[in-house]
Short mmCIF file of C-alpha atoms in Angstrom, two decimals:
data_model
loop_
_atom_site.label_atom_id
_atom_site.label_comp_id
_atom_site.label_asym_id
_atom_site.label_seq_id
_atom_site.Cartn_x
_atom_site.Cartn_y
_atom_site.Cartn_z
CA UNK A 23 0.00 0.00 0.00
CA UNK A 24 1.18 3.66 -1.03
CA UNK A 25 0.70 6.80 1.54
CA UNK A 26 1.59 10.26 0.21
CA UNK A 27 2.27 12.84 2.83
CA UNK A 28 2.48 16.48 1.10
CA UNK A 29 2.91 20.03 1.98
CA UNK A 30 2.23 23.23 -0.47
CA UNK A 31 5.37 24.98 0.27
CA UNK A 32 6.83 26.52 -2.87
CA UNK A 33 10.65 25.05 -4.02
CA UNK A 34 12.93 25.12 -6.66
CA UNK A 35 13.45 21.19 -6.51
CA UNK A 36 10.99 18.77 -5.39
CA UNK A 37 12.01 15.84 -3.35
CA UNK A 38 9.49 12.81 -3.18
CA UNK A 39 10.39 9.34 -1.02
CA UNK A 40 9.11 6.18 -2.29
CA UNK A 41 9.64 2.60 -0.78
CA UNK A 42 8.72 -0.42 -2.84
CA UNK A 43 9.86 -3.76 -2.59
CA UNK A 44 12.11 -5.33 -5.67
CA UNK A 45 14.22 -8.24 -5.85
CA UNK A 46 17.46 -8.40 -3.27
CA UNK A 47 21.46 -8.92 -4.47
CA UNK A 48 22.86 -12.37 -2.95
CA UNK A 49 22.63 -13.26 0.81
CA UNK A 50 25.89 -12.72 2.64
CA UNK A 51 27.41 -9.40 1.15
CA UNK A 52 27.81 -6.47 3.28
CA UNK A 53 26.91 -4.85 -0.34
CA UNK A 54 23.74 -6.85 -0.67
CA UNK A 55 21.15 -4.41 -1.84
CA UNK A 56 18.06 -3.71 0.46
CA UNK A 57 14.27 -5.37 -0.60
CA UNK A 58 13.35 -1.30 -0.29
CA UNK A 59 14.02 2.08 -2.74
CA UNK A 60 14.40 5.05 -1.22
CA UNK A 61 13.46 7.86 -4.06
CA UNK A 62 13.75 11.50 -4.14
CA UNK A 63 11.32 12.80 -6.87
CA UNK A 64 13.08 16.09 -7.87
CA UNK A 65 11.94 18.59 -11.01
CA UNK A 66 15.50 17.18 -12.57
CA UNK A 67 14.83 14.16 -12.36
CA UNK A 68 14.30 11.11 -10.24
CA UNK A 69 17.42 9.47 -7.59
CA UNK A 70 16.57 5.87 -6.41
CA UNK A 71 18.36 4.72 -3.57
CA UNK A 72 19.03 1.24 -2.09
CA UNK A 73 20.44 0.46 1.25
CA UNK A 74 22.97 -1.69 2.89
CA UNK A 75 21.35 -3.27 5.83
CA UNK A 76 24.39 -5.81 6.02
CA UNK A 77 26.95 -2.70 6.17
CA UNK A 78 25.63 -0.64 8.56
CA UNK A 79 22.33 -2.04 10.01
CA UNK A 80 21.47 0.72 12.62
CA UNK A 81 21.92 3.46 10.30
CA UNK A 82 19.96 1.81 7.80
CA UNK A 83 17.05 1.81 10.49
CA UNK A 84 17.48 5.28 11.61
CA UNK A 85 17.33 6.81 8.17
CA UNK A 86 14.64 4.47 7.21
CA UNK A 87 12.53 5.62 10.32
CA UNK A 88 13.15 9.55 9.24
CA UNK A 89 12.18 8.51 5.60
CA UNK A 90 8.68 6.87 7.08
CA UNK A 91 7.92 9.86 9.60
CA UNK A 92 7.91 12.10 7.22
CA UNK A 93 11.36 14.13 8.70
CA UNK A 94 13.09 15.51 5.94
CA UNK A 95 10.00 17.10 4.50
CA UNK A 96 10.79 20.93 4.03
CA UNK A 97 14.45 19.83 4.61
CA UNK A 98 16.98 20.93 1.92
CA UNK A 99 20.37 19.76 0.52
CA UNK A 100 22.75 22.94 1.87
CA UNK A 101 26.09 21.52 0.02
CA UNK A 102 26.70 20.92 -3.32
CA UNK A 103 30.42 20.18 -4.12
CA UNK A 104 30.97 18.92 -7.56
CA UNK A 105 32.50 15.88 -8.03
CA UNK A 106 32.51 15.47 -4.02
CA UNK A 107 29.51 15.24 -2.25
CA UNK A 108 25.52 16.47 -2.00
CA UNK A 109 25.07 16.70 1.30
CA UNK A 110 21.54 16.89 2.77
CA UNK A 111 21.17 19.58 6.48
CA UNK A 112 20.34 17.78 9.73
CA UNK A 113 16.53 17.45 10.60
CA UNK A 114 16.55 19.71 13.41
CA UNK A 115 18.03 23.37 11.87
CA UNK A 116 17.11 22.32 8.00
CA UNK A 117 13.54 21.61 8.34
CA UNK A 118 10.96 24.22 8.52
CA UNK A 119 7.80 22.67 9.02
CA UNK A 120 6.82 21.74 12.58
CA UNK A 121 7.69 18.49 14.68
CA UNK A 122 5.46 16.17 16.50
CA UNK A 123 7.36 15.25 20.14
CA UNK A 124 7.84 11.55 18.91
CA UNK A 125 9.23 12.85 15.62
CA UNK A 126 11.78 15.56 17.23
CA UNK A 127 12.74 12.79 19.35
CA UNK A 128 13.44 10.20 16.19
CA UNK A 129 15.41 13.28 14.50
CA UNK A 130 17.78 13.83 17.29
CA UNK A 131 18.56 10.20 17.53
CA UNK A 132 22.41 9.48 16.81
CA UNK A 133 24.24 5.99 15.81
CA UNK A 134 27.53 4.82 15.81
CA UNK A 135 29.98 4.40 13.03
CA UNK A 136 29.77 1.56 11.19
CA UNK A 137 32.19 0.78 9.14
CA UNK A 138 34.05 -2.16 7.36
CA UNK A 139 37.40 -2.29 5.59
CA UNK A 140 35.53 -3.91 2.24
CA UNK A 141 32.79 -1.04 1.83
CA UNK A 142 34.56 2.01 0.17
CA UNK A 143 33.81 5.25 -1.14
CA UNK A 144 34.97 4.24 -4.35
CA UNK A 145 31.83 5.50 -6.90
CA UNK A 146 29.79 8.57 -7.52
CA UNK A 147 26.38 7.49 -5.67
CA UNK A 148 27.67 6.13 -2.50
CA UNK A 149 25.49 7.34 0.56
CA UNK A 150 27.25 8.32 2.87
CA UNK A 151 26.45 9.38 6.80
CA UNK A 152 27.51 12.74 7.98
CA UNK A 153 28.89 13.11 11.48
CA UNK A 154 30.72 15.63 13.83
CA UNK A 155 34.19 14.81 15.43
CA UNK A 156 33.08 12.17 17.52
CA UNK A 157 32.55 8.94 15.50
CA UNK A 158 29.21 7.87 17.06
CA UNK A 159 27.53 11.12 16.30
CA UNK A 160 25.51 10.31 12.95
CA UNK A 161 22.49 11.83 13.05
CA UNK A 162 20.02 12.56 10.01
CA UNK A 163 22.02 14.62 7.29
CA UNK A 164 23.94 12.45 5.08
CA UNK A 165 25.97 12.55 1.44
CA UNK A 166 25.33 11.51 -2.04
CA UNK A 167 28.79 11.17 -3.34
CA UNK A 168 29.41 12.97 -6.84
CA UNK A 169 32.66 10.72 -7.20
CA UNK A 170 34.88 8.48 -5.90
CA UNK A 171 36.80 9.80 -1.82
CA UNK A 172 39.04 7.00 -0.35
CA UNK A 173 40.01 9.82 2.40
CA UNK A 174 36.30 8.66 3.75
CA UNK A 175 36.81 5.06 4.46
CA UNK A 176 37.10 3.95 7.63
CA UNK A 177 35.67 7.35 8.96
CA UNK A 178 32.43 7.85 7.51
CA UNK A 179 30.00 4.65 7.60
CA UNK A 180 28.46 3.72 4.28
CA UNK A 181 24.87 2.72 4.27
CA UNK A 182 23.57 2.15 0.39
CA UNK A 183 24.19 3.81 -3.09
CA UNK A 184 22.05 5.29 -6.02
CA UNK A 185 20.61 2.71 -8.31
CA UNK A 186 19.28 4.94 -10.90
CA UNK A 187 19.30 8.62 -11.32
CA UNK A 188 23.36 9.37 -12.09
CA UNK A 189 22.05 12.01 -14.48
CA UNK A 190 20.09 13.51 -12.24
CA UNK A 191 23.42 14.29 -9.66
CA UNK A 192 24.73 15.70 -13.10
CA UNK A 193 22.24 18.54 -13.08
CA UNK A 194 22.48 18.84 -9.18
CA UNK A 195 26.10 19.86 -9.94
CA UNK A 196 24.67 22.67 -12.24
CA UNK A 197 22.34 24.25 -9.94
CA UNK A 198 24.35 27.26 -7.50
CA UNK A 199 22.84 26.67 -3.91
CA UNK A 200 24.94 29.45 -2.24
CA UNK A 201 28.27 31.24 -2.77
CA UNK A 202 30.51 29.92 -4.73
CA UNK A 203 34.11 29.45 -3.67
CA UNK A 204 37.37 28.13 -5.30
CA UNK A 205 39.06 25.36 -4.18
CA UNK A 206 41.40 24.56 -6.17
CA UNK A 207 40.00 21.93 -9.04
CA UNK A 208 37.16 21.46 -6.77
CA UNK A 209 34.18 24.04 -7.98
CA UNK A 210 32.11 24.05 -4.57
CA UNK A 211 29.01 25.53 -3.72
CA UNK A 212 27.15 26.09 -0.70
CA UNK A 213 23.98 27.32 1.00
CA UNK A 214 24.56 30.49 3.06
CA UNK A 215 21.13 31.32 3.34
CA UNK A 216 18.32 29.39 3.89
CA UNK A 217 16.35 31.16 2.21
CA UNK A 218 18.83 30.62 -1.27
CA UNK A 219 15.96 30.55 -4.02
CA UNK A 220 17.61 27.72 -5.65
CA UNK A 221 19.03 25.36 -2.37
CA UNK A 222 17.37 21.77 -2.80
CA UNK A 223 14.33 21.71 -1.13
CA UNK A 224 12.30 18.67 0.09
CA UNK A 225 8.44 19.33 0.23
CA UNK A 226 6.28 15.99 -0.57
CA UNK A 227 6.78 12.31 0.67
CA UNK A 228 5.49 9.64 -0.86
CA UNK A 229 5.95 6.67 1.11
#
C-alpha cells in the first residue's frame, strides 16, 4: 500500500520518497542491496536509492525511520560540491515545518559508526552518513557522493548507493545553492542562506 504525505510549500526542486519492494542482491554481502528504494522525486529528475542493511544495520534503520515519519520534509540539501559530495542539512536546523514530540525525538537520535574495511567510497552514488568529530555522532544529514573519496573510508560509515538517477546528480552539480568558492580543481558551492531561491528543497513524501 502507497501513503503520500504532502505540503504546499513553494521550491525550486521537489524531493518525493518512495519505498517499494524489488528483488534483493545475494545473501551474505555487506553490499547486498536492500528489498526497499528510497526515491527523491526532484523537477530534474528522479534518484533511487538502495540500502545496505548488512553494512551498517542501525543506520539503515534510523534513516529508514526519518524517511517513514515524514522528517526531511521541508528539509533541503545545503552543500553541493561537484565531483565530491551532495550533502543533505540535519533534521533539526534544516527543516521548517513543525515536529510532533515523537518525531523531534526520532530526529535527534544518533548511531555509531559503522564501518568495514571492504565497503569504500569508491563510486559517484555512495550514501554516505555525515557526522561531527566524535565517530558515534551520525544523526540525520547524510551525502550523495558525486565521485569516488578513499580519504572517507574507515571514517564515515556507508549505508547504500544510487541505483538509478546518475544524471540527475549531473544537473544537481549545475544548480548554484549558495556562494561559490574556489578550491582549487574542486568548484564548490554552498547554502549560506536558507532562504537561497535555488538550495534543494524537500516538500512531498510519498511513502
Amino acid at each position: 500500500m502507497e501513503r503520500t504525505i504532502a505540503t504546499t510549500a513553494p521550491a525550486t526542486l521537489l524531493l518525493c520518497l518512495a519505498f517499494w519492494h524489488v528483488a534483493a542482491a545475494a545473501a551474505g554481502s555487506l553490499t547486498e542491496l536492500s528489498k526497499e528504494r528510497l526515491v527523491f522525486q526532484t523537477t530534474f529528475g528522479d534518484i533511487h536509492m538502495a540500502f545496505y542493511p548488512n553494512a551498517a544495520p542501525k543506520t539503515v534503520e534510523h534513516i529508514r525511520r526519518c524517511g517513514e515519519l515524514g522528517l526531511y520534509n521541508t528539509n533541503y540539501f545545503f552543500r553541493v560540491d561537484r565531483g565530491f559530495v551532495a550533502q543533505t542539512a540535519e533534521i533539526n536546523g534544516g527543516r521548517t515545518a513543525p515536529m510532533s514530540a515523537m518525531q523531534q525525538e526520532v530526529a535527534s537520535r544518533h548511531v555509531p559508526l559503522e564501518v568495514h574495511r571492504d565497503v569504500k567510497h569508491n563510486k559517484r552514488g555512495i550514501l554516505s552518513m555525515a557526522r561531527g568529530d566524535d565517530p558515534n555522532s551520525g544523526g540525520s544529514s547524510f551525502s550523495i557522493l558525486l565521485g569516488p573519496a578513499p580519504h572517507l573510508d574507515m571514517n564515515y560509515a556507508i549505508f547504500g548507493e544510487v541505483t538509478q538517477g546518475l544524471d540527475t546528480l549531473s544537473k544537481f552539480e549545475e544548480v548554484c545553492v549558495g556562494v561559490t568558492e574556489d578550491w582549487g580543481h574542486v568548484w564548490v558551492c554552498r547554502a549560506q542562506k536558507r532562504s537561497q531561491k535555488n538550495a534543494p528543497l524537500v516538500e512531498k513524501y510519498m511513502i
